[in-house]
PDB file of C-alpha atoms in Angstrom:
ATOM      1  CA  MET A 155       0.000   0.000   0.000  1.00  0.00           C
ATOM      2  CA  THR A 156       1.392   3.397  -0.994  1.00  0.00           C
ATOM      3  CA  ARG A 157       1.265   6.378   1.341  1.00  0.00           C
ATOM      4  CA  LYS A 158      -1.425   7.961  -0.817  1.00  0.00           C
ATOM      5  CA  GLU A 159      -3.517   4.787  -0.675  1.00  0.00           C
ATOM      6  CA  ARG A 160      -3.029   4.595   3.090  1.00  0.00           C
ATOM      7  CA  GLY A 161      -4.050   8.225   3.407  1.00  0.00           C
ATOM      8  CA  ALA A 162      -7.211   7.699   1.367  1.00  0.00           C
ATOM      9  CA  GLU A 163      -8.156   4.677   3.468  1.00  0.00           C
ATOM     10  CA  ALA A 164      -7.519   6.599   6.701  1.00  0.00           C
ATOM     11  CA  VAL A 165      -9.811   9.356   5.434  1.00  0.00           C
ATOM     12  CA  ARG A 166     -12.519   6.795   4.580  1.00  0.00           C
ATOM     13  CA  LEU A 167     -12.339   4.946   7.881  1.00  0.00           C
ATOM     14  CA  LEU A 168     -12.350   8.075  10.029  1.00  0.00           C
ATOM     15  CA  LYS A 169     -15.225   9.517   8.033  1.00  0.00           C
ATOM     16  CA  GLU A 170     -17.221   6.386   8.855  1.00  0.00           C
ATOM     17  CA  LYS A 171     -16.332   6.659  12.547  1.00  0.00           C
ATOM     18  CA  TYR A 172     -16.909  10.415  12.842  1.00  0.00           C
ATOM     19  CA  PRO A 173     -19.300  11.509  10.075  1.00  0.00           C
ATOM     20  CA  ASP A 174     -20.023  14.899  11.629  1.00  0.00           C
ATOM     21  CA  ALA A 175     -16.536  16.152  12.368  1.00  0.00           C
ATOM     22  CA  LYS A 176     -16.143  19.799  13.314  1.00  0.00           C
ATOM     23  CA  CYS A 177     -13.883  22.023  15.343  1.00  0.00           C
ATOM     24  CA  SER A 178     -14.405  21.519  19.068  1.00  0.00           C
ATOM     25  CA  LEU A 179     -13.719  25.177  19.858  1.00  0.00           C
ATOM     26  CA  GLU A 180     -16.936  27.158  20.366  1.00  0.00           C
ATOM     27  CA  TYR A 181     -17.428  30.496  18.608  1.00  0.00           C
ATOM     28  CA  LYS A 182     -20.054  32.659  16.901  1.00  0.00           C
ATOM     29  CA  HIS A 183     -17.885  35.065  14.904  1.00  0.00           C
ATOM     30  CA  PRO A 184     -14.709  34.472  12.865  1.00  0.00           C
ATOM     31  CA  HIS A 185     -12.490  36.583  15.129  1.00  0.00           C
ATOM     32  CA  GLU A 186     -13.657  34.493  18.100  1.00  0.00           C
ATOM     33  CA  LEU A 187     -12.330  31.316  16.481  1.00  0.00           C
ATOM     34  CA  LEU A 188      -9.024  33.096  15.885  1.00  0.00           C
ATOM     35  CA  ILE A 189      -8.815  34.095  19.555  1.00  0.00           C
ATOM     36  CA  ALA A 190      -9.967  30.710  20.852  1.00  0.00           C
ATOM     37  CA  THR A 191      -7.335  28.961  18.763  1.00  0.00           C
ATOM     38  CA  ARG A 192      -4.663  31.276  20.139  1.00  0.00           C
ATOM     39  CA  LEU A 193      -5.794  30.380  23.661  1.00  0.00           C
ATOM     40  CA  SER A 194      -5.672  26.649  22.863  1.00  0.00           C
ATOM     41  CA  ALA A 195      -1.859  26.602  22.697  1.00  0.00           C
ATOM     42  CA  GLN A 196      -0.753  24.218  25.471  1.00  0.00           C
ATOM     43  CA  CYS A 197      -4.322  24.162  26.785  1.00  0.00           C
ATOM     44  CA  THR A 198      -7.273  21.824  26.242  1.00  0.00           C
ATOM     45  CA  ASP A 199     -10.186  22.852  24.050  1.00  0.00           C
ATOM     46  CA  LYS A 200     -12.522  22.023  26.941  1.00  0.00           C
ATOM     47  CA  ARG A 201     -10.855  24.599  29.188  1.00  0.00           C
ATOM     48  CA  VAL A 202     -10.709  27.167  26.378  1.00  0.00           C
ATOM     49  CA  ASN A 203     -14.463  26.834  25.838  1.00  0.00           C
ATOM     50  CA  ILE A 204     -15.075  27.514  29.532  1.00  0.00           C
ATOM     51  CA  VAL A 205     -12.864  30.610  29.470  1.00  0.00           C
ATOM     52  CA  THR A 206     -14.205  32.034  26.211  1.00  0.00           C
ATOM     53  CA  LYS A 207     -17.774  32.028  27.519  1.00  0.00           C
ATOM     54  CA  THR A 208     -16.723  34.783  29.907  1.00  0.00           C
ATOM     55  CA  LEU A 209     -14.233  36.373  27.519  1.00  0.00           C
ATOM     56  CA  PHE A 210     -16.663  36.766  24.616  1.00  0.00           C
ATOM     57  CA  GLU A 211     -19.391  38.115  26.879  1.00  0.00           C
ATOM     58  CA  ARG A 212     -17.018  40.804  28.151  1.00  0.00           C
ATOM     59  CA  PHE A 213     -15.439  41.632  24.784  1.00  0.00           C
ATOM     60  CA  ARG A 214     -18.032  41.363  22.031  1.00  0.00           C
ATOM     61  CA  SER A 215     -16.206  42.841  19.060  1.00  0.00           C
ATOM     62  CA  ILE A 216     -12.794  43.336  17.497  1.00  0.00           C
ATOM     63  CA  ASP A 217     -12.909  46.938  18.737  1.00  0.00           C
ATOM     64  CA  ASP A 218     -13.568  45.751  22.288  1.00  0.00           C
ATOM     65  CA  PHE A 219     -10.444  43.612  22.238  1.00  0.00           C
ATOM     66  CA  ALA A 220      -8.339  46.233  20.461  1.00  0.00           C
ATOM     67  CA  ASP A 221      -9.263  48.903  23.019  1.00  0.00           C
ATOM     68  CA  ALA A 222      -9.121  46.629  26.073  1.00  0.00           C
ATOM     69  CA  GLU A 223      -6.692  46.882  28.939  1.00  0.00           C
ATOM     70  CA  ILE A 224      -4.311  43.940  28.595  1.00  0.00           C
ATOM     71  CA  SER A 225      -4.582  43.316  32.325  1.00  0.00           C
ATOM     72  CA  GLU A 226      -8.321  42.687  32.008  1.00  0.00           C
ATOM     73  CA  ILE A 227      -7.797  40.180  29.202  1.00  0.00           C
ATOM     74  CA  GLU A 228      -5.060  38.532  31.268  1.00  0.00           C
ATOM     75  CA  GLU A 229      -7.316  38.107  34.274  1.00  0.00           C
ATOM     76  CA  ILE A 230      -9.997  36.297  32.290  1.00  0.00           C
ATOM     77  CA  ILE A 231      -7.703  34.026  30.269  1.00  0.00           C
ATOM     78  CA  LYS A 232      -5.346  33.136  33.116  1.00  0.00           C
ATOM     79  CA  PRO A 233      -6.696  29.530  33.399  1.00  0.00           C
ATOM     80  CA  CYS A 234      -5.477  28.856  29.829  1.00  0.00           C
ATOM     81  CA  GLY A 235      -1.825  29.357  30.787  1.00  0.00           C
ATOM     82  CA  LEU A 236       0.786  31.596  29.150  1.00  0.00           C
ATOM     83  CA  TYR A 237      -1.791  34.310  29.741  1.00  0.00           C
ATOM     84  CA  LYS A 238       0.523  37.315  29.488  1.00  0.00           C
ATOM     85  CA  THR A 239       1.843  36.330  26.060  1.00  0.00           C
ATOM     86  CA  LYS A 240      -1.610  35.306  24.847  1.00  0.00           C
ATOM     87  CA  ALA A 241      -3.297  38.494  26.078  1.00  0.00           C
ATOM     88  CA  LYS A 242      -0.686  40.652  24.367  1.00  0.00           C
ATOM     89  CA  SER A 243      -1.070  38.865  21.033  1.00  0.00           C
ATOM     90  CA  ILE A 244      -4.897  38.870  21.230  1.00  0.00           C
ATOM     91  CA  LYS A 245      -4.965  42.655  21.657  1.00  0.00           C
ATOM     92  CA  GLU A 246      -2.332  43.149  18.961  1.00  0.00           C
ATOM     93  CA  MET A 247      -4.047  40.870  16.425  1.00  0.00           C
ATOM     94  CA  CYS A 248      -7.333  42.721  16.913  1.00  0.00           C
ATOM     95  CA  ILE A 249      -5.611  46.069  16.384  1.00  0.00           C
ATOM     96  CA  GLN A 250      -4.150  44.643  13.164  1.00  0.00           C
ATOM     97  CA  LEU A 251      -7.563  43.366  12.039  1.00  0.00           C
ATOM     98  CA  ARG A 252      -9.035  46.816  12.594  1.00  0.00           C
ATOM     99  CA  GLU A 253      -6.261  48.932  11.146  1.00  0.00           C
ATOM    100  CA  GLU A 254      -4.868  46.722   8.368  1.00  0.00           C
ATOM    101  CA  TYR A 255      -7.678  44.364   7.347  1.00  0.00           C
ATOM    102  CA  ASN A 256     -10.857  46.441   7.804  1.00  0.00           C
ATOM    103  CA  TYR A 257     -12.177  44.075  10.518  1.00  0.00           C
ATOM    104  CA  THR A 258     -12.063  41.057   8.184  1.00  0.00           C
ATOM    105  CA  LEU A 259      -9.920  37.986   8.787  1.00  0.00           C
ATOM    106  CA  PRO A 260      -7.543  37.339   5.893  1.00  0.00           C
ATOM    107  CA  ASP A 261      -8.347  34.244   3.829  1.00  0.00           C
ATOM    108  CA  THR A 262      -4.800  33.087   3.122  1.00  0.00           C
ATOM    109  CA  ILE A 263      -2.194  31.439   5.312  1.00  0.00           C
ATOM    110  CA  GLU A 264       0.367  33.992   4.168  1.00  0.00           C
ATOM    111  CA  GLU A 265      -1.704  36.936   5.408  1.00  0.00           C
ATOM    112  CA  LEU A 266      -3.020  35.237   8.541  1.00  0.00           C
ATOM    113  CA  THR A 267       0.489  34.441   9.761  1.00  0.00           C
ATOM    114  CA  LYS A 268       1.250  38.169   9.707  1.00  0.00           C
ATOM    115  CA  LEU A 269      -1.132  38.566  12.641  1.00  0.00           C
ATOM    116  CA  SER A 270       0.375  38.629  16.118  1.00  0.00           C
ATOM    117  CA  GLY A 271       0.705  35.152  17.628  1.00  0.00           C
ATOM    118  CA  VAL A 272      -0.708  33.336  14.587  1.00  0.00           C
ATOM    119  CA  GLY A 273       1.245  30.356  13.261  1.00  0.00           C
ATOM    120  CA  ARG A 274       0.469  27.958  10.434  1.00  0.00           C
ATOM    121  CA  LYS A 275      -1.705  25.690  12.614  1.00  0.00           C
ATOM    122  CA  THR A 276      -4.050  28.539  13.514  1.00  0.00           C
ATOM    123  CA  ALA A 277      -3.951  29.947   9.995  1.00  0.00           C
ATOM    124  CA  ASN A 278      -4.896  26.581   8.485  1.00  0.00           C
ATOM    125  CA  LEU A 279      -7.822  26.255  10.883  1.00  0.00           C
ATOM    126  CA  ILE A 280      -9.164  29.683   9.894  1.00  0.00           C
ATOM    127  CA  VAL A 281      -8.688  29.025   6.183  1.00  0.00           C
ATOM    128  CA  GLY A 282     -10.455  25.673   6.479  1.00  0.00           C
ATOM    129  CA  ASP A 283     -13.268  26.410   8.938  1.00  0.00           C
ATOM    130  CA  ILE A 284     -14.091  30.015   8.050  1.00  0.00           C
ATOM    131  CA  TYR A 285     -13.357  30.051   4.326  1.00  0.00           C
ATOM    132  CA  ASN A 286     -13.813  26.355   3.444  1.00  0.00           C
ATOM    133  CA  LYS A 287     -10.503  26.239   1.621  1.00  0.00           C
ATOM    134  CA  PRO A 288      -8.114  23.250   1.628  1.00  0.00           C
ATOM    135  CA  ALA A 289      -6.280  23.119   4.952  1.00  0.00           C
ATOM    136  CA  ILE A 290      -4.131  20.808   7.066  1.00  0.00           C
ATOM    137  CA  VAL A 291      -4.112  21.569  10.805  1.00  0.00           C
ATOM    138  CA  THR A 292      -1.041  19.890  12.246  1.00  0.00           C
ATOM    139  CA  ASP A 293      -1.754  19.779  15.963  1.00  0.00           C
ATOM    140  CA  THR A 294      -0.260  17.211  18.323  1.00  0.00           C
ATOM    141  CA  HIS A 295      -2.939  14.600  17.535  1.00  0.00           C
ATOM    142  CA  CYS A 296      -2.358  14.957  13.802  1.00  0.00           C
ATOM    143  CA  ILE A 297       1.421  14.684  14.088  1.00  0.00           C
ATOM    144  CA  ARG A 298       1.305  11.680  16.429  1.00  0.00           C
ATOM    145  CA  ILE A 299      -1.338   9.663  14.574  1.00  0.00           C
ATOM    146  CA  CYS A 300      -0.060  10.354  11.071  1.00  0.00           C
ATOM    147  CA  GLY A 301       3.400   9.306  12.218  1.00  0.00           C
ATOM    148  CA  ARG A 302       2.043   6.034  13.580  1.00  0.00           C
ATOM    149  CA  LEU A 303       0.011   5.380  10.451  1.00  0.00           C
ATOM    150  CA  GLY A 304       3.066   5.934   8.265  1.00  0.00           C
ATOM    151  CA  LEU A 305       1.781   9.022   6.466  1.00  0.00           C
ATOM    152  CA  THR A 306       4.817  11.025   7.571  1.00  0.00           C
ATOM    153  CA  LYS A 307       8.210  10.466   9.143  1.00  0.00           C
ATOM    154  CA  ASN A 308       8.463  14.064  10.308  1.00  0.00           C
ATOM    155  CA  THR A 309       7.477  15.640  13.607  1.00  0.00           C
ATOM    156  CA  GLU A 310       7.879  19.317  12.705  1.00  0.00           C
ATOM    157  CA  PRO A 311       4.402  20.753  12.023  1.00  0.00           C
ATOM    158  CA  GLU A 312       5.235  22.434   8.719  1.00  0.00           C
ATOM    159  CA  LYS A 313       6.982  19.333   7.357  1.00  0.00           C
ATOM    160  CA  VAL A 314       4.067  17.137   8.439  1.00  0.00           C
ATOM    161  CA  GLU A 315       1.726  19.570   6.698  1.00  0.00           C
ATOM    162  CA  ASP A 316       3.764  19.289   3.496  1.00  0.00           C
ATOM    163  CA  ASP A 317       3.739  15.486   3.687  1.00  0.00           C
ATOM    164  CA  LEU A 318      -0.021  15.285   4.233  1.00  0.00           C
ATOM    165  CA  ARG A 319      -0.785  17.660   1.377  1.00  0.00           C
ATOM    166  CA  LYS A 320       0.840  15.074  -0.903  1.00  0.00           C
ATOM    167  CA  VAL A 321      -1.320  12.158   0.261  1.00  0.00           C
ATOM    168  CA  ILE A 322      -4.664  13.623   1.411  1.00  0.00           C
ATOM    169  CA  GLU A 323      -7.186  14.987  -1.077  1.00  0.00           C
ATOM    170  CA  PRO A 324      -7.383  18.775  -0.605  1.00  0.00           C
ATOM    171  CA  SER A 325     -11.153  18.680  -0.098  1.00  0.00           C
ATOM    172  CA  GLU A 326     -10.749  16.156   2.751  1.00  0.00           C
ATOM    173  CA  GLY A 327      -7.836  17.713   4.639  1.00  0.00           C
ATOM    174  CA  ASN A 328      -9.635  20.017   7.045  1.00  0.00           C
ATOM    175  CA  ASN A 329     -12.246  17.508   8.237  1.00  0.00           C
ATOM    176  CA  PHE A 330      -9.643  14.745   8.317  1.00  0.00           C
ATOM    177  CA  CYS A 331      -7.679  16.792  10.856  1.00  0.00           C
ATOM    178  CA  HIS A 332     -10.802  17.418  12.951  1.00  0.00           C
ATOM    179  CA  ARG A 333     -11.435  13.667  12.966  1.00  0.00           C
ATOM    180  CA  LEU A 334      -7.855  12.991  14.017  1.00  0.00           C
ATOM    181  CA  VAL A 335      -8.447  15.105  17.137  1.00  0.00           C
ATOM    182  CA  LEU A 336     -11.463  13.005  18.100  1.00  0.00           C
ATOM    183  CA  PHE A 337      -9.641   9.781  17.259  1.00  0.00           C
ATOM    184  CA  GLY A 338      -6.617  10.867  19.281  1.00  0.00           C
ATOM    185  CA  ARG A 339      -8.758  11.557  22.327  1.00  0.00           C
ATOM    186  CA  ASP A 340     -10.575   8.242  22.454  1.00  0.00           C
ATOM    187  CA  THR A 341      -8.422   5.656  20.666  1.00  0.00           C
ATOM    188  CA  CYS A 342      -4.944   6.584  19.430  1.00  0.00           C
ATOM    189  CA  LYS A 343      -3.812   8.325  22.582  1.00  0.00           C
ATOM    190  CA  ALA A 344      -0.340   9.650  23.328  1.00  0.00           C
ATOM    191  CA  ARG A 345      -0.124   7.080  26.110  1.00  0.00           C
ATOM    192  CA  GLY A 346      -2.054   3.865  26.290  1.00  0.00           C
ATOM    193  CA  GLU A 347      -3.166   3.655  22.672  1.00  0.00           C
ATOM    194  CA  ARG A 348      -6.036   1.212  22.209  1.00  0.00           C
ATOM    195  CA  CYS A 349      -4.796  -0.770  19.219  1.00  0.00           C
ATOM    196  CA  GLU A 350      -6.981  -3.764  20.045  1.00  0.00           C
ATOM    197  CA  ILE A 351     -10.147  -1.816  19.169  1.00  0.00           C
ATOM    198  CA  CYS A 352      -8.668   0.518  16.542  1.00  0.00           C
ATOM    199  CA  GLU A 353     -10.482   0.709  13.208  1.00  0.00           C
ATOM    200  CA  LEU A 354      -7.253   1.822  11.527  1.00  0.00           C
ATOM    201  CA  SER A 355      -5.024  -1.017  12.756  1.00  0.00           C
ATOM    202  CA  GLY A 356      -5.166  -2.751   9.380  1.00  0.00           C
ATOM    203  CA  ILE A 357      -3.390   0.151   7.679  1.00  0.00           C
ATOM    204  CA  CYS A 358      -1.240   1.281  10.610  1.00  0.00           C
ATOM    205  CA  LYS A 359       2.522   0.857  10.247  1.00  0.00           C
ATOM    206  CA  HIS A 360       3.028   1.198  13.989  1.00  0.00           C
ATOM    207  CA  PHE A 361       0.560  -1.592  14.741  1.00  0.00           C
ATOM    208  CA  ASN A 362       1.840  -3.913  12.044  1.00  0.00           C
ATOM    209  CA  SER A 363       5.485  -3.455  13.005  1.00  0.00           C
ATOM    210  CA  THR A 364       5.207  -3.637  16.794  1.00  0.00           C
ATOM    211  CA  LYS A 365       1.937  -5.209  17.873  1.00  0.00           C
ATOM    212  CA  LYS A 366       1.634  -8.344  15.809  1.00  0.00           C
TER     213      LYS A 366
END
């Protein structure tokens, strides 16, 4: 089986397991997804969703964030960790959206990564979820599972992204990555992977090389 064939089969199997895949971060407006994703760095989506309920009630618009006192943002987002760095970049990115992008999130990875605190992972999520363009979100679940499956030998996010773009159909990439998050939480965990019940074991290099 080639890597492209393995990738297509992984897409098919995960689509069967999770037909309604979507981002687990909760938001109503595009800039809220951008902010929530920034908060999710080294923090669980579950905790981010708890924090953003308060955050998005207090700051309802890009202007609200741009004009906010950083200390007030810090106080609310403190449970997400790295709160000083995150608060600074949230205020700065909202100033950029107001002054440079007329309150509209850019629709390309190149422009999104010019925003304060935004890397390729966040940019891909915005491009995929907000603009429905081809995207590969290389979070820790994606990197770990795709390495085990044999879809990549790399662990650096950008290199993994490049590898997956070669083997995953562009139209499937964004939802495939959302499904990997769900799959990584309940089956292919960082520790204690559950290979005995895994629907992907038949195409998994890790399973076939170490478990049989």
